């Protein structure tokens, strides 16, 4: 498949590195703003990308099958909608969109046009995550789930001085919830589905959440998801049942290693991701679904995206964040 990339930010080199090992991928074009021209030139030289554009329409006019959208969150809906209307399949970076309504419209439009719409959310496709799903039942009744993805951002110092990067910009749908905690939410939703209740309390600066604590209540058990860009702490992930637990010291988007332990003292460590690039496994799955025209897999993933978008929107509403 021929792929065009929209964006030239930090995630794009990761995508390109992973793509080198996907047999069916051919990256032919990249598009960004004029400010990104030099960065695009470097990526073009390093990865053999033939065409460089500073106009999205030019990329859509190119001979491509798939658009990889890696631009500020606030633009996801607009750019994805245009791609669908031009009959391009889509790999869309997280978070899916800004609002639930936008996400719902994209999903419906993609189905109407027969477009494969895929949110690039790494943890859902990691072998370690698949194994965790298999082991959950052996933990007995789940009681507590806790994830902490706190990563002090180099942009936070600039932010405090009034230099607002997209990840901290409410106009671009930034913030700790949308940037980091979304991985925690996906990890939880992928295992347990929709929660019964949610509660989000956040530290707000300049009308954006720089850190926050999200509680997802599943009735018989509770989940706590911490995401922070204004402070750091050891990364942690725990699923606690009455017969054992799963523990990891990784971020929810990496999940390279975890320990499965039972109350009888037995333990086993799993490292199944194979040392691959972080985005590799999700792109392998996209290529597989694409090749097999397995629309049911895309629809299934889209439903999960809608659940996450509903949680994100309600959480922002509770924190008084309006995008």
Coordinates of C-alpha atoms in Angstrom, one line a residue:
X1 CA 0.0 0.0 0.0
X2 CA 1.2 3.5 -0.7
X3 CA 1.1 5.8 2.3
X4 CA 1.2 9.6 2.6
X5 CA 2.0 11.2 5.9
X6 CA 0.5 14.4 7.3
X7 CA 2.7 16.1 9.9
X8 CA 6.3 16.3 10.7
X9 CA 6.3 16.2 14.5
X10 CA 8.1 13.9 17.0
X11 CA 5.9 10.9 16.4
X12 CA 6.6 10.8 12.6
X13 CA 10.2 9.4 12.8
X14 CA 8.8 6.7 15.1
X15 CA 6.2 5.8 12.5
X16 CA 8.9 5.8 9.8
X17 CA 11.2 3.5 11.8
X18 CA 8.5 1.0 12.4
X19 CA 7.3 1.2 8.8
X20 CA 10.7 0.1 7.6
X21 CA 9.8 -3.4 8.9
X22 CA 6.3 -3.6 7.5
X23 CA 6.5 -5.4 4.2
X24 CA 3.4 -3.9 2.6
X25 CA 4.2 -0.3 3.5
X26 CA 5.5 2.2 0.9
X27 CA 5.9 5.7 2.2
X28 CA 5.7 8.0 -0.9
X29 CA 4.6 11.4 0.4
X30 CA 4.7 13.7 3.4
X31 CA 2.9 17.0 4.0
X32 CA 3.2 19.7 6.7
X33 CA 3.2 23.4 7.0
X34 CA 5.8 25.6 5.5
X35 CA 7.5 25.7 8.9
X36 CA 8.0 22.0 8.7
X37 CA 9.7 22.1 5.3
X38 CA 13.3 21.6 6.5
X39 CA 12.2 18.7 8.8
X40 CA 10.4 17.1 5.9
X41 CA 13.5 17.4 3.8
X42 CA 15.5 15.6 6.4
X43 CA 12.9 12.8 6.7
X44 CA 12.7 12.6 3.0
X45 CA 16.4 12.1 2.6
X46 CA 16.7 9.6 5.5
X47 CA 13.7 7.5 4.6
X48 CA 13.5 7.9 0.8
X49 CA 10.2 9.8 0.7
X50 CA 9.6 10.9 -2.9
X51 CA 7.2 13.8 -2.5
X52 CA 7.1 16.8 -0.1
X53 CA 4.1 19.0 0.1
X54 CA 3.1 22.1 2.2
X55 CA -0.6 21.7 1.1
X56 CA -2.7 18.9 2.3
X57 CA -4.8 18.9 -0.9
X58 CA -1.6 18.2 -2.9
X59 CA -1.0 15.1 -0.8
X60 CA -4.6 13.9 -1.2
X61 CA -4.2 14.3 -5.0
X62 CA -1.1 12.1 -4.9
X63 CA -1.2 8.4 -5.8
X64 CA -1.7 7.1 -2.2
X65 CA -4.0 4.5 -0.6
X66 CA -3.6 5.5 3.0
X67 CA -3.1 8.7 4.9
X68 CA -1.3 8.7 8.3
X69 CA -2.5 11.7 10.2
X70 CA 0.0 12.9 12.9
X71 CA -1.0 16.5 13.5
X72 CA -2.3 18.5 16.5
X73 CA -5.4 16.9 18.1
X74 CA -7.7 19.7 17.1
X75 CA -7.1 19.0 13.4
X76 CA -7.8 15.3 13.4
X77 CA -11.4 15.5 12.6
X78 CA -11.0 18.0 9.7
X79 CA -8.1 16.2 8.1
X80 CA -9.6 12.7 8.5
X81 CA -13.0 13.8 7.1
X82 CA -11.3 15.2 4.0
X83 CA -9.3 12.0 3.5
X84 CA -12.5 9.9 3.8
X85 CA -14.2 12.0 1.2
X86 CA -11.3 11.5 -1.1
X87 CA -11.5 7.7 -0.5
X88 CA -8.3 7.4 1.3
X89 CA -7.9 4.9 4.2
X90 CA -6.7 6.4 7.4
X91 CA -4.3 5.7 10.3
X92 CA -5.2 8.4 12.8
X93 CA -3.0 9.2 15.7
X94 CA -4.5 9.3 19.2
X95 CA -6.7 10.8 20.5
X96 CA -9.2 10.0 17.8
X97 CA -10.8 13.5 17.7
X98 CA -11.5 16.3 20.1
X99 CA -15.2 15.5 20.8
X100 CA -17.4 12.4 20.8
X101 CA -19.6 13.9 18.2
X102 CA -16.7 14.3 15.8
X103 CA -15.6 10.7 16.4
X104 CA -19.0 9.4 15.9
X105 CA -19.4 11.3 12.6
X106 CA -16.0 10.0 11.3
X107 CA -16.9 6.4 12.1
X108 CA -20.3 6.7 10.4
X109 CA -18.7 8.5 7.4
X110 CA -16.0 5.9 7.0
X111 CA -18.5 3.1 7.0
X112 CA -20.6 5.0 4.4
X113 CA -17.6 5.4 2.1
X114 CA -16.1 2.0 2.8
X115 CA -13.0 3.4 4.4
X116 CA -10.7 1.7 6.8
X117 CA -10.4 4.0 9.8
X118 CA -7.8 3.0 12.3
X119 CA -6.7 4.8 15.5
X120 CA -3.0 4.4 16.2
X121 CA -3.1 3.4 19.8
X122 CA -0.1 1.2 20.5
X123 CA -1.0 -0.7 23.6
X124 CA -4.0 -2.4 22.1
X125 CA -1.8 -4.5 19.8
X126 CA 1.1 -5.3 21.9
X127 CA 1.8 -9.1 22.5
X128 CA 2.2 -8.3 26.2
X129 CA -1.3 -6.7 26.3
X130 CA -2.8 -9.7 24.5
X131 CA -1.2 -12.0 27.1
X132 CA -2.6 -9.8 29.9
X133 CA -6.1 -10.3 28.5
X134 CA -5.6 -14.0 28.6
X135 CA -4.4 -13.9 32.2
X136 CA -7.0 -11.6 33.7
X137 CA -9.4 -14.4 34.7
X138 CA -6.7 -16.1 36.8
X139 CA -6.5 -13.0 39.0
X140 CA -9.9 -13.8 40.5
X141 CA -12.3 -11.0 41.2
X142 CA -10.6 -7.7 40.1
X143 CA -10.6 -5.1 43.0
X144 CA -8.2 -2.3 42.0
X145 CA -6.5 -1.2 38.8
X146 CA -3.9 1.6 39.0
X147 CA -1.9 3.3 36.3
X148 CA 0.5 6.2 36.6
X149 CA 1.9 7.8 33.4
X150 CA 3.7 10.9 34.8
X151 CA 6.3 12.4 32.5
X152 CA 7.8 15.9 33.2
X153 CA 7.5 17.7 29.9
X154 CA 10.5 19.7 28.6
X155 CA 7.8 22.1 27.2
X156 CA 6.3 22.7 30.6
X157 CA 9.0 25.2 31.6
X158 CA 8.3 27.1 28.3
X159 CA 4.5 26.8 29.1
X160 CA 5.0 28.5 32.5
X161 CA 6.7 31.4 30.7
X162 CA 3.8 31.8 28.2
X163 CA 5.3 29.9 25.3
X164 CA 2.5 27.4 24.6
X165 CA 3.3 24.2 22.7
X166 CA 0.4 22.3 21.1
X167 CA 0.5 19.7 23.9
X168 CA -0.4 22.4 26.4
X169 CA -2.7 24.5 24.1
X170 CA -6.5 24.3 24.8
X171 CA -7.1 25.6 21.3
X172 CA -5.3 22.5 19.9
X173 CA -7.0 20.1 22.3
X174 CA -3.9 19.5 24.4
X175 CA -3.4 18.6 28.1
X176 CA -2.3 15.7 30.2
X177 CA -5.6 13.8 29.8
X178 CA -5.5 13.9 26.0
X179 CA -1.7 13.4 25.6
X180 CA -0.8 10.9 28.3
X181 CA -3.8 9.7 30.3
X182 CA -5.5 8.6 27.1
X183 CA -3.1 5.6 27.0
X184 CA -4.1 4.6 30.5
X185 CA -7.8 4.9 29.6
X186 CA -7.3 2.7 26.5
X187 CA -5.4 0.1 28.6
X188 CA -8.4 -0.1 31.0
X189 CA -11.2 0.1 28.4
X190 CA -9.5 -2.6 26.2
X191 CA -9.7 -5.0 29.2
X192 CA -13.0 -4.0 30.9
X193 CA -15.1 -2.0 28.5
X194 CA -17.2 1.0 29.5
X195 CA -17.2 2.1 33.1
X196 CA -20.3 2.8 35.1
X197 CA -19.1 6.2 36.5
X198 CA -16.2 8.5 36.0
X199 CA -14.6 11.2 38.0
X200 CA -11.8 13.5 36.8
X201 CA -10.0 16.0 39.0
X202 CA -7.2 18.0 37.5
X203 CA -4.5 20.6 38.1
X204 CA -5.5 23.5 35.8
X205 CA -3.0 26.1 34.5
X206 CA -3.8 28.6 31.7
X207 CA -7.0 26.7 31.0
X208 CA -5.4 23.3 30.4
X209 CA -4.9 20.3 32.6
X210 CA -1.2 19.9 33.3
X211 CA -1.9 16.8 35.4
X212 CA -4.9 14.9 36.7
X213 CA -6.4 11.9 38.4
X214 CA -9.2 9.9 36.7
X215 CA -11.3 7.4 38.5
X216 CA -13.2 4.8 36.5
X217 CA -15.8 3.0 38.5
X218 CA -16.8 -0.5 37.3
X219 CA -19.1 -1.3 40.2
X220 CA -17.3 -4.3 41.7
X221 CA -13.8 -2.7 41.2
X222 CA -12.3 0.7 40.8
X223 CA -9.6 2.1 38.4
X224 CA -7.3 5.0 39.0
X225 CA -5.5 6.6 36.1
X226 CA -2.9 9.3 36.7
X227 CA -1.5 11.4 33.9
X228 CA 1.0 14.3 34.4
X229 CA 3.1 16.5 32.3
X230 CA 4.0 19.0 35.1
X231 CA 5.7 16.4 37.4
X232 CA 7.2 13.0 37.3
X233 CA 7.2 9.8 39.3
X234 CA 8.1 6.1 38.7
X235 CA 5.8 4.7 36.0
X236 CA 3.5 2.0 37.4
X237 CA 0.7 -0.3 36.3
X238 CA -1.1 -2.7 38.6
X239 CA -4.2 -4.9 38.2
X240 CA -5.1 -6.4 41.6
X241 CA -7.5 -9.3 42.0
X242 CA -8.3 -11.5 45.0
X243 CA -6.1 -14.3 43.7
X244 CA -3.2 -12.4 42.3
X245 CA -1.9 -9.3 40.5
X246 CA -0.2 -8.0 37.4
X247 CA 2.5 -5.4 37.8
X248 CA 4.6 -3.4 35.4
X249 CA 7.0 -0.4 35.7
X250 CA 6.4 0.7 32.1
X251 CA 4.2 3.4 30.6
X252 CA 0.9 2.2 29.3
X253 CA 1.9 3.0 25.7
X254 CA 5.1 0.8 25.9
X255 CA 4.2 -2.1 28.2
X256 CA 7.4 -4.0 27.4
X257 CA 7.5 -6.1 30.6
X258 CA 5.1 -7.3 33.3
X259 CA 5.0 -9.6 36.2
X260 CA 2.1 -12.0 36.8
X261 CA 1.9 -13.2 40.4
X262 CA -0.5 -15.4 42.4
X263 CA -1.3 -15.2 46.1
X264 CA 0.5 -18.6 46.6
X265 CA 3.8 -16.8 45.8
X266 CA 4.3 -18.0 42.2
X267 CA 5.5 -15.4 39.8
X268 CA 6.2 -15.2 36.1
X269 CA 7.7 -12.3 34.1
X270 CA 6.5 -11.7 30.5
X271 CA 8.5 -9.8 27.8
X272 CA 6.7 -10.7 24.6
X273 CA 7.0 -7.5 22.5
X274 CA 10.2 -8.7 20.9
X275 CA 12.1 -5.5 21.3
X276 CA 10.3 -4.0 18.3
X277 CA 9.6 -0.3 17.8
X278 CA 6.7 1.0 19.9
X279 CA 4.5 1.5 16.8
X280 CA 5.4 -1.8 15.1
X281 CA 2.7 -4.1 16.4
X282 CA -0.2 -1.7 15.7
X283 CA 1.1 -1.1 12.1
X284 CA 1.4 -4.9 11.6
X285 CA -2.3 -5.2 12.6
X286 CA -3.3 -2.4 10.3
X287 CA -1.5 -4.0 7.4
X288 CA -3.1 -7.4 8.2
X289 CA -6.6 -6.0 8.4
X290 CA -6.1 -3.9 5.3
X291 CA -4.8 -6.8 3.2
X292 CA -7.7 -9.0 4.3
X293 CA -10.2 -6.2 3.9
X294 CA -11.3 -7.1 7.4
X295 CA -13.8 -4.3 8.1
X296 CA -15.1 -6.0 11.2
X297 CA -11.8 -5.5 12.9
X298 CA -11.8 -1.8 12.0
X299 CA -15.4 -1.5 13.2
X300 CA -14.5 -3.2 16.5
X301 CA -11.6 -0.9 17.1
X302 CA -13.8 2.1 16.2
X303 CA -16.3 1.1 18.9
X304 CA -13.5 1.1 21.4
X305 CA -12.4 4.6 20.2
X306 CA -15.9 5.9 20.8
X307 CA -16.0 4.6 24.4
X308 CA -12.7 6.3 25.1
X309 CA -13.9 9.5 23.4
X310 CA -17.0 9.5 25.6
X311 CA -14.8 9.2 28.7
X312 CA -12.4 11.9 27.6
X313 CA -15.3 14.3 26.9
X314 CA -17.0 13.7 30.2
X315 CA -13.7 14.0 32.1
X316 CA -13.0 17.4 30.5
X317 CA -16.5 18.6 31.2
X318 CA -16.0 17.7 34.9
X319 CA -12.7 19.6 35.0
X320 CA -14.2 22.6 33.3
X321 CA -12.1 22.2 30.1
X322 CA -13.8 23.3 27.0
X323 CA -12.3 22.6 23.6

